[in-house]
Tab-separated table of C-alpha atoms in Angstrom:
chain	number	residue	atom	x	y	z
A	1348	UNK	CA	130.715	47.726	34.727
A	1349	UNK	CA	132.143	46.183	37.885
A	1350	UNK	CA	134.420	49.178	38.247
A	1351	UNK	CA	131.512	51.623	38.131
A	1352	UNK	CA	129.477	49.526	40.571
A	1353	UNK	CA	132.410	49.490	42.940
A	1354	UNK	CA	132.830	53.228	42.518
A	1355	UNK	CA	129.170	53.881	43.479
A	1356	UNK	CA	129.725	51.509	46.436
A	1357	UNK	CA	132.442	53.798	47.676
A	1358	UNK	CA	130.057	56.793	47.322
A	1359	UNK	CA	127.530	54.947	49.453
A	1360	UNK	CA	130.234	54.343	52.016
A	1361	UNK	CA	131.172	58.006	52.108
A	1362	UNK	CA	127.623	59.406	52.466
A	1363	UNK	CA	125.764	56.779	54.440
A	1364	UNK	CA	127.778	54.091	56.274
A	1365	UNK	CA	130.196	53.945	59.145
A	1366	UNK	CA	133.653	52.325	59.103
A	1367	UNK	CA	132.581	49.013	60.672
A	1368	UNK	CA	129.985	48.312	58.027
A	1369	UNK	CA	132.463	49.266	55.306
A	1370	UNK	CA	135.121	46.752	56.580
A	1371	UNK	CA	132.566	43.946	56.704
A	1372	UNK	CA	131.530	44.686	53.128
A	1373	UNK	CA	135.216	44.688	52.032
A	1374	UNK	CA	135.825	41.267	53.586
A	1375	UNK	CA	132.716	39.840	51.923
A	1376	UNK	CA	133.722	41.332	48.586
A	1377	UNK	CA	137.271	39.838	48.891
A	1378	UNK	CA	135.886	36.383	49.610
A	1379	UNK	CA	133.497	36.672	46.654
A	1380	UNK	CA	136.233	37.776	44.312
A	1381	UNK	CA	138.462	34.883	45.460
A	1382	UNK	CA	135.731	32.375	44.770
A	1383	UNK	CA	135.054	34.009	41.335
A	1384	UNK	CA	138.728	33.840	40.412
A	1385	UNK	CA	138.775	30.088	41.107
A	1386	UNK	CA	135.558	29.330	39.194
A	1387	UNK	CA	135.768	31.664	36.169
A	1388	UNK	CA	138.692	31.573	33.749
A	1389	UNK	CA	140.457	34.859	33.239
A	1390	UNK	CA	139.325	36.754	30.143
A	1391	UNK	CA	141.501	39.059	28.092
A	1392	UNK	CA	140.959	42.851	28.397
A	1393	UNK	CA	138.422	44.065	25.917
A	1394	UNK	CA	136.907	40.625	25.505
A	1395	UNK	CA	133.335	39.405	25.736
A	1396	UNK	CA	130.890	40.747	28.298
A	1397	UNK	CA	130.996	39.197	31.777
A	1398	UNK	CA	128.321	36.625	32.484
A	1399	UNK	CA	125.836	37.453	35.200
A	1400	UNK	CA	124.763	33.872	35.835
A	1401	UNK	CA	126.240	31.311	38.234
A	1402	UNK	CA	129.876	30.244	37.823
A	1403	UNK	CA	130.706	26.771	36.661
A	1404	UNK	CA	131.472	24.162	39.295
A	1405	UNK	CA	130.073	25.818	42.466
A	1406	UNK	CA	127.128	28.006	43.435
A	1407	UNK	CA	127.832	31.745	43.828
A	1408	UNK	CA	126.719	33.667	46.892
A	1409	UNK	CA	124.538	36.633	45.989
A	1410	UNK	CA	125.878	40.046	47.032
A	1411	UNK	CA	123.778	42.166	49.360
A	1412	UNK	CA	122.154	45.302	48.115
A	1413	UNK	CA	124.174	47.977	49.884
A	1414	UNK	CA	122.344	50.903	48.267
A	1415	UNK	CA	125.020	51.764	45.741
A	1416	UNK	CA	123.277	50.660	42.540
A	1417	UNK	CA	123.486	53.191	39.712
A	1418	UNK	CA	122.463	53.568	36.111
A	1419	UNK	CA	124.612	51.887	33.537
A	1420	UNK	CA	127.190	54.094	31.831
A	1421	UNK	CA	127.509	53.236	28.170
A	1422	UNK	CA	131.020	52.678	26.927
A	1423	UNK	CA	132.607	54.997	24.407
A	1424	UNK	CA	132.797	53.667	20.891
A	1425	UNK	CA	136.242	52.322	19.937
A	1426	UNK	CA	137.357	51.923	23.559
A	1427	UNK	CA	137.597	48.542	25.298
A	1428	UNK	CA	135.417	48.059	28.331
A	1429	UNK	CA	137.423	47.897	31.563
A	1430	UNK	CA	136.753	45.188	34.093
A	1431	UNK	CA	137.891	45.422	37.706
A	1432	UNK	CA	137.910	42.324	39.849
A	1433	UNK	CA	137.083	44.114	43.127
A	1434	UNK	CA	135.767	47.457	44.381
A	1435	UNK	CA	138.184	50.281	45.118
A	1436	UNK	CA	138.420	50.743	48.861
A	1437	UNK	CA	140.916	52.457	51.091
A	1438	UNK	CA	142.439	49.145	52.238
A	1439	UNK	CA	142.625	47.917	48.644
A	1440	UNK	CA	144.334	51.084	47.518
A	1441	UNK	CA	146.883	50.817	50.332
A	1442	UNK	CA	147.544	47.180	49.449
A	1443	UNK	CA	148.066	48.006	45.764
A	1444	UNK	CA	150.397	50.840	46.617
A	1445	UNK	CA	152.517	48.525	48.773
A	1446	UNK	CA	152.577	45.561	46.392
A	1447	UNK	CA	152.567	47.106	42.919
A	1448	UNK	CA	152.747	50.908	42.502
A	1449	UNK	CA	152.469	50.565	38.694
A	1450	UNK	CA	149.066	48.858	38.984
A	1451	UNK	CA	147.856	51.755	41.141
A	1452	UNK	CA	148.870	54.258	38.483
A	1453	UNK	CA	146.939	52.299	35.842
A	1454	UNK	CA	143.817	52.286	38.020
A	1455	UNK	CA	144.138	56.043	38.541
A	1456	UNK	CA	144.360	56.486	34.768
A	1457	UNK	CA	141.108	54.512	34.392
A	1458	UNK	CA	139.508	56.700	37.019
A	1459	UNK	CA	140.605	59.852	35.177
A	1460	UNK	CA	139.025	58.492	31.989
A	1461	UNK	CA	135.723	57.832	33.776
A	1462	UNK	CA	135.760	61.445	35.040
A	1463	UNK	CA	135.066	62.598	31.510
A	1464	UNK	CA	131.912	60.511	31.447
A	1465	UNK	CA	130.583	61.464	34.857
A	1466	UNK	CA	132.297	64.391	36.552
A	1467	UNK	CA	131.027	63.920	40.155
A	1468	UNK	CA	132.623	60.426	40.303
A	1469	UNK	CA	136.141	61.828	39.943
A	1470	UNK	CA	135.772	63.828	43.104
A	1471	UNK	CA	135.447	60.606	45.081
A	1472	UNK	CA	138.948	59.379	44.131
A	1473	UNK	CA	141.934	60.685	46.122
A	1474	UNK	CA	139.854	62.534	48.666
A	1475	UNK	CA	137.651	64.324	46.061
A	1476	UNK	CA	134.564	62.944	47.760
A	1477	UNK	CA	135.353	64.905	50.895
A	1478	UNK	CA	135.633	68.141	48.934
A	1479	UNK	CA	132.325	67.428	47.200
A	1480	UNK	CA	130.623	66.751	50.485
A	1481	UNK	CA	131.979	69.981	51.925
A	1482	UNK	CA	130.680	71.983	48.963
A	1483	UNK	CA	127.261	70.342	49.188
A	1484	UNK	CA	127.089	71.001	52.904
A	1485	UNK	CA	128.234	74.599	52.389
A	1486	UNK	CA	125.595	75.233	49.723
A	1487	UNK	CA	122.890	73.667	51.829
A	1488	UNK	CA	123.924	75.749	54.830
A	1489	UNK	CA	123.921	78.954	52.777
A	1490	UNK	CA	120.440	78.176	51.422
A	1491	UNK	CA	119.127	77.476	54.914
A	1492	UNK	CA	120.684	80.699	56.223
A	1493	UNK	CA	119.146	82.712	53.389
A	1494	UNK	CA	115.710	81.198	54.018
A	1495	UNK	CA	116.073	81.905	57.732
A	1496	UNK	CA	117.011	85.539	57.062
A	1497	UNK	CA	114.014	86.004	54.789
A	1498	UNK	CA	111.717	84.589	57.446
A	1499	UNK	CA	113.219	86.815	60.158
A	1500	UNK	CA	113.159	89.957	58.018
A	1501	UNK	CA	109.948	91.928	58.712
A	1502	UNK	CA	107.724	92.356	55.683
A	1503	UNK	CA	106.502	95.830	54.862
A	1504	UNK	CA	102.758	95.803	54.286
A	1505	UNK	CA	101.051	98.719	52.550
A	1506	UNK	CA	97.281	98.972	52.629
A	1507	UNK	CA	95.644	100.783	49.712
A	1508	UNK	CA	92.058	101.803	49.374
A	1509	UNK	CA	90.295	101.054	46.058
A	1510	UNK	CA	90.478	104.736	45.083
A	1511	UNK	CA	94.218	104.851	45.737
A	1512	UNK	CA	94.722	101.680	43.712
A	1513	UNK	CA	92.921	103.192	40.748
A	1514	UNK	CA	94.896	106.389	41.119
A	1515	UNK	CA	98.208	104.541	41.306
A	1516	UNK	CA	97.348	102.567	38.183
A	1517	UNK	CA	96.428	105.730	36.299
A	1518	UNK	CA	99.655	107.444	37.370
A	1519	UNK	CA	101.848	104.597	36.137
A	1520	UNK	CA	103.784	105.857	33.142
A	1521	UNK	CA	103.350	103.867	29.995
A	1522	UNK	CA	106.794	103.430	28.503
A	1523	UNK	CA	107.118	101.633	25.234
A	1524	UNK	CA	110.005	99.336	24.499
A	1525	UNK	CA	111.274	101.647	21.808
A	1526	UNK	CA	111.101	104.697	24.074
A	1527	UNK	CA	112.926	102.970	26.927
A	1528	UNK	CA	115.800	102.033	24.672
A	1529	UNK	CA	119.100	103.818	24.345
A	1530	UNK	CA	118.111	105.547	21.153
A	1531	UNK	CA	114.878	107.071	22.510
A	1532	UNK	CA	116.200	110.623	22.171
A	1533	UNK	CA	117.008	110.119	18.502
A	1534	UNK	CA	114.434	111.624	16.124
A	1535	UNK	CA	113.361	109.772	13.033
A	1536	UNK	CA	113.192	111.239	9.556
A	1537	UNK	CA	109.413	110.864	9.514
A	1538	UNK	CA	108.960	112.913	12.703
A	1539	UNK	CA	111.251	115.645	11.394
A	1540	UNK	CA	109.401	115.905	8.074
A	1541	UNK	CA	106.024	115.906	9.846
A	1542	UNK	CA	107.103	118.724	12.142
A	1543	UNK	CA	108.342	120.762	9.184
A	1544	UNK	CA	105.077	120.228	7.302
A	1545	UNK	CA	103.019	121.368	10.293
A	1546	UNK	CA	105.192	124.435	10.704
A	1547	UNK	CA	104.803	125.302	7.026
A	1548	UNK	CA	101.019	124.986	7.244
A	1549	UNK	CA	100.779	126.920	10.494
A	1550	UNK	CA	99.567	123.925	12.520
A	1551	UNK	CA	102.236	123.989	15.211
A	1552	UNK	CA	99.897	125.608	17.746
A	1553	UNK	CA	96.359	124.561	18.578
A	1554	UNK	CA	93.626	127.110	17.870
A	1555	UNK	CA	92.321	128.884	20.952
A	1556	UNK	CA	88.706	128.323	19.903
A	1557	UNK	CA	88.491	124.959	18.134
A	1558	UNK	CA	85.502	124.291	15.906
A	1559	UNK	CA	82.858	122.281	17.757
A	1560	UNK	CA	80.880	119.441	16.203
A	1561	UNK	CA	77.370	120.851	16.621
A	1562	UNK	CA	75.599	117.920	14.921
A	1563	UNK	CA	76.907	115.088	17.124
A	1564	UNK	CA	73.760	115.179	19.236
A	1565	UNK	CA	71.576	114.464	16.186
A	1566	UNK	CA	73.186	111.181	15.174
A	1567	UNK	CA	70.075	109.207	16.112
A	1568	UNK	CA	67.618	111.860	14.899
A	1569	UNK	CA	66.546	110.977	11.381
A	1570	UNK	CA	64.677	114.268	10.974
A	1571	UNK	CA	67.898	116.218	11.469
A	1572	UNK	CA	69.304	114.709	8.230
A	1573	UNK	CA	72.817	114.993	9.593
A	1574	UNK	CA	74.349	113.640	6.387
A	1575	UNK	CA	72.892	116.439	4.246
A	1576	UNK	CA	72.575	119.416	6.599
A	1577	UNK	CA	75.814	121.085	5.505
A	1578	UNK	CA	74.879	120.819	1.828
A	1579	UNK	CA	71.400	122.145	2.567
A	1580	UNK	CA	72.720	125.311	4.192
A	1581	UNK	CA	75.184	125.868	1.395
A	1582	UNK	CA	72.207	125.805	-0.953
A	1583	UNK	CA	70.259	128.204	1.286
A	1584	UNK	CA	73.157	130.662	1.201
A	1585	UNK	CA	73.180	130.542	-2.587
A	1586	UNK	CA	69.390	130.760	-2.947
A	1587	UNK	CA	68.715	133.544	-0.429
A	1588	UNK	CA	69.536	136.251	-2.961
A	1589	UNK	CA	66.930	134.882	-5.380
A	1590	UNK	CA	64.094	135.376	-2.907
A	1591	UNK	CA	65.451	138.612	-1.474
A	1592	UNK	CA	63.324	141.690	-2.235
A	1593	UNK	CA	64.604	144.970	-3.583
A	1594	UNK	CA	63.563	148.460	-2.461
A	1595	UNK	CA	59.914	148.561	-3.577
A	1596	UNK	CA	58.402	151.317	-1.410
A	1597	UNK	CA	58.951	153.934	-4.098
A	1598	UNK	CA	56.835	151.842	-6.489
A	1599	UNK	CA	53.854	151.822	-4.094
A	1600	UNK	CA	51.997	155.139	-4.393
A	1601	UNK	CA	49.696	154.582	-1.373
A	1602	UNK	CA	52.015	152.598	0.946
A	1603	UNK	CA	55.130	153.673	2.834
A	1604	UNK	CA	57.610	151.933	5.121
A	1605	UNK	CA	55.765	152.987	8.282
A	1606	UNK	CA	52.506	151.426	7.070
A	1607	UNK	CA	54.390	148.266	6.266
A	1608	UNK	CA	55.861	148.213	9.837
A	1609	UNK	CA	52.357	148.646	11.316
A	1610	UNK	CA	51.124	145.666	9.279
A	1611	UNK	CA	54.010	143.414	10.430
A	1612	UNK	CA	53.502	144.497	14.053
A	1613	UNK	CA	49.803	143.557	13.829
A	1614	UNK	CA	50.614	140.201	12.170
A	1615	UNK	CA	52.988	139.478	15.091
A	1616	UNK	CA	50.100	139.876	17.503
A	1617	UNK	CA	47.886	137.635	15.327
A	1618	UNK	CA	50.620	135.015	15.146
A	1619	UNK	CA	50.946	135.016	18.925
A	1620	UNK	CA	47.165	134.835	19.453
A	1621	UNK	CA	46.853	131.806	17.159
A	1622	UNK	CA	49.915	130.213	18.829
A	1623	UNK	CA	51.501	129.411	15.505
A	1624	UNK	CA	54.956	128.070	14.721
A	1625	UNK	CA	57.802	130.607	14.404
A	1626	UNK	CA	58.370	129.532	10.805
A	1627	UNK	CA	54.887	130.772	9.886
A	1628	UNK	CA	55.636	134.353	10.964
A	1629	UNK	CA	58.899	134.611	9.019
A	1630	UNK	CA	57.352	133.065	5.910
A	1631	UNK	CA	54.358	135.435	6.173
A	1632	UNK	CA	56.658	138.483	6.191
A	1633	UNK	CA	58.585	137.097	3.232
A	1634	UNK	CA	55.380	136.562	1.193
A	1635	UNK	CA	54.114	140.082	1.989
A	1636	UNK	CA	57.358	141.753	0.904
A	1637	UNK	CA	57.732	139.701	-2.239
A	1638	UNK	CA	54.144	140.381	-3.318
A	1639	UNK	CA	54.399	144.124	-2.600
A	1640	UNK	CA	57.596	144.235	-4.648
A	1641	UNK	CA	55.721	142.765	-7.649
A	1642	UNK	CA	52.235	144.255	-7.421
A	1643	UNK	CA	50.902	147.702	-6.658
A	1644	UNK	CA	48.486	147.429	-3.733
A	1645	UNK	CA	45.961	150.033	-2.575
A	1646	UNK	CA	46.077	151.059	1.067
A	1647	UNK	CA	42.670	149.505	1.860
A	1648	UNK	CA	43.899	146.073	0.666
A	1649	UNK	CA	47.176	146.098	2.602
A	1650	UNK	CA	45.668	144.258	5.589
A	1651	UNK	CA	44.014	141.797	3.215
A	1652	UNK	CA	47.437	141.026	1.716
A	1653	UNK	CA	48.723	140.373	5.235
A	1654	UNK	CA	45.825	138.038	6.159
A	1655	UNK	CA	46.047	136.063	2.932
A	1656	UNK	CA	49.842	135.780	3.233
A	1657	UNK	CA	49.516	134.335	6.743
A	1658	UNK	CA	46.847	131.907	5.538
A	1659	UNK	CA	49.264	130.651	2.857
A	1660	UNK	CA	52.159	130.391	5.318
A	1661	UNK	CA	50.055	128.461	7.822
A	1662	UNK	CA	48.939	125.995	5.173
A	1663	UNK	CA	52.607	125.507	4.289
A	1664	UNK	CA	54.091	125.253	7.818
A	1665	UNK	CA	51.373	124.323	10.303
A	1666	UNK	CA	49.800	120.962	11.051
A	1667	UNK	CA	46.496	122.538	12.176
A	1668	UNK	CA	46.237	125.751	10.188
A	1669	UNK	CA	43.670	128.447	11.136
A	1670	UNK	CA	40.537	128.553	8.999
A	1671	UNK	CA	39.387	131.447	6.829
A	1672	UNK	CA	36.667	132.305	9.327
A	1673	UNK	CA	39.298	132.762	12.027
A	1674	UNK	CA	41.055	135.405	9.924
A	1675	UNK	CA	37.737	137.122	9.193
A	1676	UNK	CA	37.049	137.455	12.905
A	1677	UNK	CA	40.573	138.548	13.766
A	1678	UNK	CA	40.283	141.347	11.171
A	1679	UNK	CA	36.956	142.486	12.678
A	1680	UNK	CA	35.013	141.423	9.563
A	1681	UNK	CA	36.845	143.927	7.408
A	1682	UNK	CA	36.911	141.329	4.601
A	1683	UNK	CA	34.670	138.437	3.666
A	1684	UNK	CA	35.559	134.888	2.720
A	1685	UNK	CA	35.608	135.570	-1.010
A	1686	UNK	CA	38.043	138.492	-0.624
A	1687	UNK	CA	40.508	136.384	1.327
A	1688	UNK	CA	40.389	133.417	-1.074
A	1689	UNK	CA	40.668	135.705	-4.101
A	1690	UNK	CA	43.716	137.473	-2.670
A	1691	UNK	CA	45.248	134.113	-1.751
A	1692	UNK	CA	44.929	132.987	-5.370
A	1693	UNK	CA	46.394	136.256	-6.649
A	1694	UNK	CA	49.431	136.041	-4.354
A	1695	UNK	CA	50.221	132.426	-5.265
A	1696	UNK	CA	49.897	133.235	-8.951
A	1697	UNK	CA	52.213	136.218	-8.667
A	1698	UNK	CA	54.811	134.255	-6.697
A	1699	UNK	CA	54.410	131.274	-9.042
A	1700	UNK	CA	53.813	129.073	-6.012
A	1701	UNK	CA	57.415	129.512	-4.970
A	1702	UNK	CA	57.209	129.163	-1.181
A	1703	UNK	CA	60.293	127.129	-0.266
A	1704	UNK	CA	62.597	130.054	0.430
A	1705	UNK	CA	65.367	130.587	3.021
A	1706	UNK	CA	63.932	133.002	5.565
A	1707	UNK	CA	65.930	134.389	8.534
A	1708	UNK	CA	64.385	131.683	10.693
A	1709	UNK	CA	66.136	128.958	8.639
A	1710	UNK	CA	69.519	130.489	9.491
A	1711	UNK	CA	68.590	131.418	13.058
A	1712	UNK	CA	68.013	127.788	14.000
A	1713	UNK	CA	71.411	126.777	12.651
A	1714	UNK	CA	73.354	129.687	14.109
A	1715	UNK	CA	71.789	129.321	17.560
A	1716	UNK	CA	72.901	125.712	17.489
A	1717	UNK	CA	76.419	126.825	16.590
A	1718	UNK	CA	76.452	129.216	19.549
A	1719	UNK	CA	77.470	126.474	21.978
A	1720	UNK	CA	76.710	125.753	24.715
A	1721	UNK	CA	72.954	125.933	24.252
A	1722	UNK	CA	71.192	128.472	26.443
A	1723	UNK	CA	67.381	129.122	26.372
A	1724	UNK	CA	67.955	132.722	27.384
A	1725	UNK	CA	70.306	133.126	24.475
A	1726	UNK	CA	67.747	131.619	22.097
A	1727	UNK	CA	64.991	134.002	23.225
A	1728	UNK	CA	67.279	137.008	22.913
A	1729	UNK	CA	68.235	136.036	19.359
A	1730	UNK	CA	64.594	135.720	18.257
A	1731	UNK	CA	63.751	138.997	19.986
A	1732	UNK	CA	66.388	140.942	18.042
A	1733	UNK	CA	65.588	139.165	14.767
A	1734	UNK	CA	61.847	139.901	14.979
A	1735	UNK	CA	62.578	143.528	15.881
A	1736	UNK	CA	64.618	143.748	12.723
A	1737	UNK	CA	61.906	142.127	10.602
A	1738	UNK	CA	59.375	144.761	11.665
A	1739	UNK	CA	61.499	147.542	10.201
A	1740	UNK	CA	61.674	147.911	6.440
A	1741	UNK	CA	65.313	149.026	6.366
A	1742	UNK	CA	66.533	145.715	7.793
A	1743	UNK	CA	65.158	143.463	5.053
A	1744	UNK	CA	66.262	145.854	2.309
A	1745	UNK	CA	69.842	146.358	3.474
A	1746	UNK	CA	70.748	142.873	4.671
A	1747	UNK	CA	70.162	139.328	3.528
A	1748	UNK	CA	68.468	136.765	5.812
A	1749	UNK	CA	71.698	134.996	6.789
A	1750	UNK	CA	73.373	138.231	7.850
A	1751	UNK	CA	70.322	139.273	9.899
A	1752	UNK	CA	70.438	135.933	11.696
A	1753	UNK	CA	74.198	136.081	12.299
A	1754	UNK	CA	73.983	139.683	13.557
A	1755	UNK	CA	71.196	138.733	15.985
A	1756	UNK	CA	73.373	135.963	17.404
A	1757	UNK	CA	76.392	138.255	17.761
A	1758	UNK	CA	74.379	141.044	19.397
A	1759	UNK	CA	72.755	138.576	21.800
A	1760	UNK	CA	76.139	137.227	22.902
A	1761	UNK	CA	77.292	140.787	23.560
A	1762	UNK	CA	74.133	141.668	25.529
A	1763	UNK	CA	74.343	138.497	27.629
A	1764	UNK	CA	78.122	138.901	28.009
A	1765	UNK	CA	78.991	135.560	26.402
A	1766	UNK	CA	82.754	135.430	25.904
A	1767	UNK	CA	84.094	135.226	23.320
A	1768	UNK	CA	81.485	137.223	21.402
A	1769	UNK	CA	82.322	135.431	18.145
A	1770	UNK	CA	83.818	131.951	18.076
A	1771	UNK	CA	85.516	129.943	15.371
A	1772	UNK	CA	82.495	127.640	15.299
A	1773	UNK	CA	80.149	130.553	14.518
A	1774	UNK	CA	82.539	131.912	11.931
A	1775	UNK	CA	82.699	128.495	10.285
A	1776	UNK	CA	78.931	127.957	10.087
A	1777	UNK	CA	77.805	131.532	9.360
A	1778	UNK	CA	80.582	132.482	6.964
A	1779	UNK	CA	80.802	135.974	8.505
A	1780	UNK	CA	83.469	137.691	10.568
A	1781	UNK	CA	82.879	140.270	13.287
A	1782	UNK	CA	83.801	143.133	10.991
A	1783	UNK	CA	81.255	142.064	8.376
A	1784	UNK	CA	78.454	142.048	10.955
A	1785	UNK	CA	79.260	145.406	12.522
A	1786	UNK	CA	76.668	147.646	10.834
A	1787	UNK	CA	73.802	145.176	11.031
A	1788	UNK	CA	74.542	144.523	14.708
A	1789	UNK	CA	74.392	148.243	15.477
A	1790	UNK	CA	71.084	148.493	13.693
A	1791	UNK	CA	69.490	145.685	15.711
A	1792	UNK	CA	70.788	147.017	19.023
A	1793	UNK	CA	69.365	150.422	18.103
A	1794	UNK	CA	65.933	148.850	17.607
A	1795	UNK	CA	66.262	147.181	21.005
A	1796	UNK	CA	66.998	150.533	22.637
A	1797	UNK	CA	63.804	152.096	21.258
A	1798	UNK	CA	61.560	149.017	21.626
A	1799	UNK	CA	60.116	150.074	24.983
A	1800	UNK	CA	59.243	153.615	23.795
A	1801	UNK	CA	57.940	153.060	20.267
A	1802	UNK	CA	54.270	152.585	19.398
A	1803	UNK	CA	54.965	149.281	17.656
A	1804	UNK	CA	55.339	147.189	20.761
A	1805	UNK	CA	54.007	143.789	19.726
A	1806	UNK	CA	57.472	142.211	19.666
A	1807	UNK	CA	58.438	143.923	22.909
A	1808	UNK	CA	55.326	142.645	24.696
A	1809	UNK	CA	55.862	139.167	23.319
A	1810	UNK	CA	59.415	138.877	24.702
A	1811	UNK	CA	58.685	140.674	27.964
A	1812	UNK	CA	56.573	137.761	29.142
A	1813	UNK	CA	58.101	135.211	31.545
A	1814	UNK	CA	57.585	132.357	29.101
A	1815	UNK	CA	60.087	134.110	26.811
A	1816	UNK	CA	62.542	134.733	29.618
A	1817	UNK	CA	61.684	138.457	29.760
A	1818	UNK	CA	64.677	139.089	27.523
A	1819	UNK	CA	63.144	142.322	26.225
A	1820	UNK	CA	63.843	143.876	29.635
A	1821	UNK	CA	67.594	143.319	29.377
A	1822	UNK	CA	69.678	146.478	28.869
A	1823	UNK	CA	71.297	146.784	25.437
A	1824	UNK	CA	75.021	146.375	24.916
A	1825	UNK	CA	76.423	149.883	25.404
A	1826	UNK	CA	79.612	149.049	23.548
A	1827	UNK	CA	77.575	148.524	20.348
A	1828	UNK	CA	75.554	151.753	20.576
A	1829	UNK	CA	78.325	154.229	19.815
A	1830	UNK	CA	77.600	154.513	16.106
A	1831	UNK	CA	74.174	152.911	15.725
A	1832	UNK	CA	72.606	153.652	12.372
A	1833	UNK	CA	68.872	154.082	12.765
A	1834	UNK	CA	66.365	154.413	9.887
């Protein structure tokens, strides 16, 4: 313990004191050690611990605190604790070397042993302290020089606007740890098998016209029944043939196709005058055709069949349906109240009250929605072509309601130059390709060409008005008129 205290005393002399103070401390230490040697009996090496109290016989002068106190170093187990009678100083080392060189070698061996316990202390012996001081000074000087250089070096300041900051953040590439590794170019077995599966299924390239989700806008609309709409239209496609009429004109001795067209043209005017819903007109035409296909009707009752059919359709579709007296007036009192109610009862009995049928209007609404993006002009053109087709007998006999609706949409896209004319979305929802619609499209465009010159102009007048976009005034698609099949 005394040896370590003396060793820290020498460190204090190296780093903080001048030579004069060091010599005074050596003389005081020598006098103290001489007095201790006279008062305390010599103990064998490795004996009991040295007492810190006063020596026997005479009072001991307390050593000054010279700033070299240090923490106690615990001795190694199995090794005797070394005791040195005085601190190691330069004068003491020179005296030992002159008097007893062997004692100096023993002290150096003790110092080498203490180096294992505390490495910096070994540098103090034999001039090691000077080397340590030089290294400390060198490190401190290098750190100061580095700090000075950093302060002198001009800092580059870049000012970014908020927009540039957002742009720079967006342009930062996102590199995953796996991708930045050395094996980033190596493909896994899963990726290889996935690529092969896509190639086998023909999914390697994206479709040019992807199918659009046309029902996303109706998520919050409970009346749109988004969950069931696909199933509903599948049912309509299956049920449309059940309510479709066959060619019945040959079974009517007093009625021909032209008379039937005149009746539908007049009902279109009545429908417009009463400001009814579009569904009412399409259902009226369906009821008229179905009844005429089941029952032979005299010519004088043909208008009565039309009035009664519209009365039934309005009761089915409208909120505020016209009254019987309204139909009597609109027909110029050709029939009385009893005639209309009697014919209404006869029609419902013949049809067995079966009124929930898929008319062209049911499919028109869906197919117009599939013709994205929505365009009011497009919608008016589709209804114009569809109603032109419904006036003519050949249309309802040759084609089912869904094909009439799909053909009206295709022809409207061609007339309004909507590219592409037929999309994957329309093909998905209609179930028809362009080739399947060819003949029906030509038929509708042919009706459009003659609409301004024919005598049956109710539909033409209706869609020539500004509230309908004046779509009836648009020129027909010339590319579809080459082989138009007219009745």
